[in-house]
Coordinates of C-alpha atoms in Angstrom, one line a residue:
X1 CA -22.2 57.4 27.0
X2 CA -20.2 56.7 23.8
X3 CA -18.5 60.2 24.2
X4 CA -17.4 59.4 27.7
X5 CA -15.4 56.4 26.4
X6 CA -13.4 58.6 24.1
X7 CA -11.3 59.4 27.2
X8 CA -10.4 55.8 27.6
X9 CA -6.7 55.3 27.6
X10 CA -6.1 52.7 24.8
X11 CA -2.4 52.7 24.7
X12 CA -2.5 51.7 28.3
X13 CA -4.6 48.8 27.6
X14 CA -2.5 47.8 24.8
X15 CA 0.7 48.0 26.8
X16 CA -1.2 45.7 29.6
X17 CA -2.3 43.1 27.1
X18 CA 1.1 42.9 25.3
X19 CA 2.7 42.3 28.8
X20 CA 0.1 39.8 29.6
X21 CA 0.8 37.8 26.6
X22 CA 4.5 37.8 27.3
X23 CA 3.6 36.7 30.9
X24 CA 1.6 33.7 29.7
X25 CA 4.5 32.6 27.4
X26 CA 7.3 33.1 29.8
X27 CA 5.5 31.5 32.9
X28 CA 4.6 28.5 30.7
X29 CA 8.2 28.0 29.8
X30 CA 9.4 28.8 33.3
X31 CA 7.2 26.2 34.9
X32 CA 7.1 23.5 32.1
X33 CA 10.1 21.4 33.7
X34 CA 11.1 23.3 36.8
X35 CA 10.6 21.8 40.2
X36 CA 10.8 23.2 43.7
X37 CA 13.4 22.5 46.3
X38 CA 11.3 19.6 47.4
X39 CA 10.9 18.3 43.9
X40 CA 7.4 19.3 43.4
X41 CA 6.7 20.2 39.7
X42 CA 5.9 23.8 39.0
X43 CA 3.8 22.9 36.0
X44 CA 0.6 23.1 38.2
X45 CA 1.2 26.7 38.7
X46 CA 0.5 27.7 35.1
X47 CA -3.2 27.0 35.0
X48 CA -3.8 29.0 37.9
X49 CA -1.6 31.7 36.4
X50 CA -4.1 32.1 33.7
X51 CA -6.9 32.1 36.1
X52 CA -5.2 35.0 37.9
X53 CA -4.9 36.9 34.8
X54 CA -8.7 36.4 34.0
X55 CA -9.6 37.5 37.6
X56 CA -7.1 40.5 37.2
X57 CA -8.8 41.5 34.0
X58 CA -12.2 41.4 35.6
X59 CA -10.9 43.4 38.4
X60 CA -9.5 45.9 36.0
X61 CA -12.9 46.2 34.3
X62 CA -14.6 46.7 37.8
X63 CA -12.3 49.6 38.9
X64 CA -12.3 51.1 35.5
X65 CA -16.2 51.5 36.0
X66 CA -16.1 52.4 39.6
X67 CA -15.9 56.3 40.2
X68 CA -12.4 56.7 41.9
X69 CA -13.7 59.8 43.6
X70 CA -15.8 57.6 46.0
X71 CA -12.5 56.2 47.2
X72 CA -11.8 59.4 49.0
X73 CA -14.5 58.9 51.6
X74 CA -13.7 55.1 51.9
X75 CA -9.8 55.6 52.5
X76 CA -9.9 55.5 56.1
X77 CA -11.8 52.3 56.4
X78 CA -9.7 50.8 53.7
X79 CA -6.5 51.8 55.7
X80 CA -7.8 50.4 58.8
X81 CA -8.7 47.1 57.1
X82 CA -5.3 46.7 55.5
X83 CA -3.5 47.4 58.9
X84 CA -5.7 44.6 60.5
X85 CA -4.6 42.2 57.7
X86 CA -1.2 43.0 58.1
X87 CA -1.2 42.5 61.7
X88 CA -3.1 39.1 61.3
X89 CA -0.6 37.8 58.8
X90 CA 2.2 38.3 61.5
X91 CA 0.2 36.1 63.8
X92 CA -1.2 33.4 61.6
X93 CA 0.3 33.9 58.3
X94 CA 2.1 31.1 56.2
X95 CA 5.7 31.2 55.8
X96 CA 7.4 31.0 52.4
X97 CA 11.0 31.9 51.4
X98 CA 11.7 33.2 54.9
X99 CA 8.8 35.6 55.0
X100 CA 5.5 35.2 57.0
X101 CA 3.4 37.0 54.4
X102 CA 0.6 34.8 53.1
X103 CA -2.9 34.2 54.5
X104 CA -4.6 31.1 53.6
X105 CA -8.1 31.2 51.8
X106 CA -9.1 27.6 51.3
X107 CA -6.5 25.8 49.3
X108 CA -5.0 29.1 47.9
X109 CA -3.0 32.0 49.6
X110 CA -3.5 35.8 49.7
X111 CA -0.7 38.3 50.2
X112 CA -2.1 41.2 52.2
X113 CA 1.0 43.2 51.5
X114 CA 0.0 43.8 47.8
X115 CA -3.4 45.0 48.8
X116 CA -1.6 47.2 51.5
X117 CA 0.3 49.1 48.6
X118 CA -2.7 50.2 46.7
X119 CA -4.5 50.8 50.0
X120 CA -1.8 53.1 51.2
X121 CA -1.8 55.0 47.9
X122 CA -5.5 55.6 48.3
X123 CA -5.1 56.8 51.9
X124 CA -2.2 59.1 51.1
X125 CA -3.9 60.6 48.2
X126 CA -7.1 61.3 50.4
X127 CA -4.9 62.7 53.1
X128 CA -2.9 65.2 50.9
X129 CA -6.1 66.2 49.0
X130 CA -7.7 67.2 52.5
X131 CA -4.5 69.2 53.2
X132 CA -4.0 70.5 49.7
X133 CA -3.8 74.2 50.7
X134 CA -0.6 73.5 53.1
X135 CA 0.6 70.1 51.7
X136 CA 4.3 71.3 51.9
X137 CA 4.1 72.2 55.5
X138 CA 6.2 70.1 57.9
X139 CA 3.0 68.9 60.0
X140 CA 1.3 67.5 56.7
X141 CA 4.5 66.0 55.3
X142 CA 5.2 64.4 58.6
X143 CA 1.6 63.1 58.9
X144 CA 1.9 61.6 55.4
X145 CA 5.2 59.8 56.5
X146 CA 3.7 58.4 59.5
X147 CA 0.7 57.0 57.4
X148 CA 3.2 55.1 55.2
X149 CA 5.6 54.2 58.1
X150 CA 2.9 52.2 60.1
X151 CA 2.1 49.7 57.3
X152 CA 5.9 49.5 56.2
X153 CA 6.9 48.4 59.8
X154 CA 4.3 45.6 59.6
X155 CA 5.9 44.7 56.2
X156 CA 9.4 44.7 57.5
X157 CA 8.3 42.4 60.4
X158 CA 7.4 39.6 58.0
X159 CA 10.2 40.3 56.9
X160 CA 9.7 41.7 53.3
X161 CA 12.3 44.2 52.6
X162 CA 11.4 44.6 48.9
X163 CA 7.8 45.4 49.5
X164 CA 9.1 48.0 52.2
X165 CA 11.2 49.6 49.5
X166 CA 8.2 49.9 47.4
X167 CA 6.1 51.7 50.1
X168 CA 9.1 54.0 50.5
X169 CA 9.1 54.7 46.7
X170 CA 5.3 55.2 46.7
X171 CA 5.6 57.7 49.5
X172 CA 8.5 59.6 47.8
X173 CA 6.6 59.9 44.4
X174 CA 3.3 60.9 46.0
X175 CA 5.1 63.5 48.3
X176 CA 6.7 64.9 45.4
X177 CA 3.4 65.4 43.7
X178 CA 1.8 66.8 46.8
X179 CA 4.6 69.6 46.8
X180 CA 7.3 68.5 49.3
X181 CA 10.2 71.0 49.2
X182 CA 13.8 69.7 48.5
X183 CA 15.0 71.1 51.8
X184 CA 12.4 68.9 53.6
X185 CA 13.6 65.9 51.4
X186 CA 17.1 66.6 52.3
X187 CA 16.6 66.9 56.1
X188 CA 14.5 63.7 56.1
X189 CA 17.4 61.9 54.2
X190 CA 19.9 63.1 57.0
X191 CA 17.6 61.8 59.7
X192 CA 17.0 58.5 57.8
X193 CA 20.8 57.7 57.5
X194 CA 21.3 56.9 61.4
X195 CA 17.9 55.1 61.4
X196 CA 19.2 52.8 58.6
X197 CA 22.1 52.1 60.7
X198 CA 20.1 51.2 63.7
X199 CA 17.7 49.1 61.5
X200 CA 20.9 47.1 60.2
X201 CA 22.1 46.4 63.9
X202 CA 18.8 45.9 65.4
X203 CA 17.7 42.2 66.1
X204 CA 14.5 41.1 64.5
X205 CA 14.0 43.8 61.9
X206 CA 16.2 42.3 59.2
X207 CA 16.8 38.5 59.0
X208 CA 20.1 37.2 58.5
X209 CA 19.3 36.0 55.0
X210 CA 18.3 39.5 54.0
X211 CA 21.7 41.0 55.3
X212 CA 23.5 38.2 53.6
X213 CA 21.9 39.3 50.3
X214 CA 22.9 42.8 50.9
X215 CA 26.4 41.9 51.5
X216 CA 26.5 39.6 48.6
X217 CA 25.4 42.4 46.3
X218 CA 28.3 44.5 47.8
X219 CA 30.9 41.8 47.2
X220 CA 29.6 41.2 43.6
X221 CA 30.3 44.8 42.9
X222 CA 33.6 45.4 44.5
X223 CA 35.3 42.0 45.2
X224 CA 33.4 39.1 43.2
X225 CA 36.0 36.5 44.5
X226 CA 34.9 37.2 48.1
X227 CA 31.1 36.6 47.4
X228 CA 29.7 33.6 49.0
X229 CA 28.9 31.0 46.4
X230 CA 25.6 29.9 47.9
X231 CA 24.3 33.4 48.5
X232 CA 25.3 34.6 44.9
X233 CA 24.0 31.5 43.3
X234 CA 20.7 32.9 42.1
X235 CA 22.4 36.2 40.6
X236 CA 25.1 34.0 38.9
X237 CA 22.7 31.5 37.2
X238 CA 20.4 34.6 36.1
X239 CA 23.4 36.3 34.5
X240 CA 24.3 33.2 32.8
X241 CA 20.9 32.7 31.4
X242 CA 20.8 36.2 30.1
X243 CA 24.2 35.8 28.5
X244 CA 23.2 32.5 26.9
X245 CA 20.1 34.1 25.2
X246 CA 22.0 36.4 22.8
X247 CA 20.2 38.6 20.4
X248 CA 17.1 36.5 19.5
X249 CA 17.1 33.9 22.3
X250 CA 17.3 30.1 22.5
X251 CA 13.5 29.9 21.7
X252 CA 10.6 29.3 23.9
X253 CA 11.1 26.0 26.1
X254 CA 14.6 25.7 24.7
X255 CA 16.6 27.5 27.3
X256 CA 19.4 25.6 28.9
X257 CA 19.2 27.3 32.2
X258 CA 15.6 28.0 32.1
X259 CA 14.6 24.4 31.3
X260 CA 17.5 22.8 33.4
X261 CA 16.2 24.0 36.6
X262 CA 19.4 26.1 37.3
X263 CA 17.6 29.4 38.0
X264 CA 15.6 29.3 41.5
X265 CA 12.1 30.8 41.4
X266 CA 12.3 31.6 37.8
X267 CA 8.7 31.7 37.5
X268 CA 8.4 34.9 39.8
X269 CA 11.6 36.7 41.0
X270 CA 13.9 35.8 38.0
X271 CA 11.4 35.5 35.2
X272 CA 13.3 38.3 33.3
X273 CA 16.3 35.8 33.1
X274 CA 13.9 33.3 31.5
X275 CA 12.8 35.9 28.9
X276 CA 16.2 37.0 28.3
X277 CA 17.4 33.5 27.6
X278 CA 14.6 32.2 25.5
X279 CA 13.6 35.5 23.8
X280 CA 16.9 37.1 23.8
X281 CA 17.9 40.7 23.9
X282 CA 15.1 41.4 21.5
X283 CA 12.4 40.1 23.8
X284 CA 13.9 41.7 26.9
X285 CA 13.8 45.1 25.2
X286 CA 10.3 44.7 24.0
X287 CA 9.2 43.8 27.7
X288 CA 11.2 47.0 29.0
X289 CA 9.7 49.3 26.2
X290 CA 6.1 48.3 27.0
X291 CA 6.8 48.6 30.8
X292 CA 8.1 52.1 30.1
X293 CA 5.2 53.0 27.8
X294 CA 2.8 51.8 30.5
X295 CA 4.7 54.1 33.0
X296 CA 4.5 57.0 30.7
X297 CA 0.7 56.6 30.2
X298 CA 0.5 56.6 34.1
X299 CA 2.2 59.8 34.3
X300 CA 0.1 61.2 31.4
X301 CA -3.1 60.3 33.3
X302 CA -1.7 62.0 36.5
X303 CA -1.0 65.1 34.4
X304 CA -4.4 65.4 33.1
X305 CA -6.4 64.3 36.2
X306 CA -9.4 66.3 37.2
X307 CA -8.4 66.8 41.0
X308 CA -5.6 66.4 43.2
X309 CA -6.8 63.0 44.6
X310 CA -6.8 61.4 41.1
X311 CA -3.5 62.8 40.3
X312 CA -1.9 61.5 43.5
X313 CA -3.5 58.2 43.1
X314 CA -1.9 57.8 39.5
X315 CA 1.4 59.0 40.7
X316 CA 1.4 56.4 43.5
X317 CA 0.5 53.7 41.1
X318 CA 3.4 55.0 38.8
X319 CA 5.7 54.8 41.9
X320 CA 4.8 51.3 42.7
X321 CA 5.1 49.8 39.2
X322 CA 8.4 51.7 38.7
X323 CA 9.9 50.3 41.9
X324 CA 8.9 46.8 41.1
X325 CA 10.4 47.1 37.7
X326 CA 13.6 48.8 38.7
X327 CA 14.3 46.2 41.6
X328 CA 13.1 43.1 39.6
X329 CA 15.3 43.7 36.5
X330 CA 18.1 45.3 38.5
X331 CA 18.5 42.3 40.6
X332 CA 18.4 40.0 37.5
X333 CA 21.3 41.9 36.1
X334 CA 23.1 42.1 39.4
X335 CA 22.7 45.9 39.5
X336 CA 20.6 45.8 42.8
X337 CA 20.3 43.3 45.6
X338 CA 18.0 40.3 45.5
X339 CA 15.0 41.4 47.3
X340 CA 12.2 39.1 45.9
X341 CA 9.9 41.5 44.1
X342 CA 7.8 40.4 41.2
X343 CA 7.8 41.8 37.7
X344 CA 4.7 43.8 36.9
X345 CA 2.3 41.8 34.7
X346 CA 4.9 39.2 34.0
X347 CA 5.7 37.1 37.1
X348 CA 3.5 34.4 38.3
X349 CA 1.5 35.2 41.5
X350 CA -2.1 35.7 42.1
X351 CA -2.2 38.6 44.6
X352 CA 0.1 41.0 42.7
X353 CA -1.3 40.1 39.3
X354 CA -4.8 40.8 40.4
X355 CA -4.0 44.0 42.4
X356 CA -1.7 45.3 39.5
X357 CA -4.6 44.9 37.0
X358 CA -7.1 46.6 39.5
X359 CA -4.7 49.5 39.9
X360 CA -4.6 49.9 36.1
X361 CA -8.5 49.9 36.2
X362 CA -8.1 52.9 38.5
X363 CA -5.9 54.5 36.1
X364 CA -8.5 54.2 33.6
X365 CA -11.2 55.5 35.9
X366 CA -9.1 58.6 36.3
X367 CA -8.7 58.9 32.6
X368 CA -12.4 58.5 32.0
X369 CA -13.3 61.2 34.4
X370 CA -10.8 63.9 33.7
X371 CA -13.4 66.3 31.8
X372 CA -15.8 66.4 34.9
X373 CA -18.4 64.2 33.3
X374 CA -21.4 62.5 34.9
X375 CA -21.4 58.7 34.9

């Protein structure tokens, strides 16, 4: 058994642990003096954040020990359950920040969308493995597109544009790994453009506040003076906090913007601004470097996987983390529209933290079994 654990990816674990330490520090500071719009203190969030980290580490250990290959036969039931959960949340889910995305579990809430991301990865991996010999045929590629489109529509109806973009990135990365041709991608892009136009003009698919966010991003890029102050407030405050941090930062719990309650949802969507202000450019670079190293390890595991199923799962997890990282950091820097995605392993939030760490465990499971060992 000791020989088996030589395949364990220690650099991946180190990256995760460093990011979790940064998360504990950043969320502590972000919630120390901050309050919600209704004046409720956010300091109550921090103990639960630590609980979620511990629960996520337990989930990571469990999925590491679990043989990922068994998921191939469970992919359809998992996919069916996640579709049911996404449907139920549209009916009885709780509304927060304009989206009906949470199901109540006692006094806590759970976001099925986060489970749907990982479940969709497993379903797509199983589907493309079953069709490995003809994975680049139009019928197989369209089948994979349908599999990701169904849960994505449910997610858009919540509405959660950010998570819908993550689902799209997951499909794109996995389709590339499965062997989609560039001509197929190009044709699908041509078909998608008029569909995006229809989606913009279709009532009920995108809320007005989501359209305003996209328009605000456009105006901030081309005509900042025309941007609506209320709609651009979050981004302006985040940029101000980042600019205040300088090279080494103001120090933990000493940020003017972070502790003055200027940056909304700074414990989740804009946690990067807190790190930039209080830990400075150095702290932000450390965060990005370890996120990049984690992504590199995910690609390394994908390249060494013993089968196509493991390879595609690893690529899907890579795509999920990459999209979250790019969108979260991008919206903090006003390089991308605000879509409300958490920063992997950093932002407060139980569902995404636990699912992300469980996904890391799946990566480790793939790494441990890359040499056709018996467990």
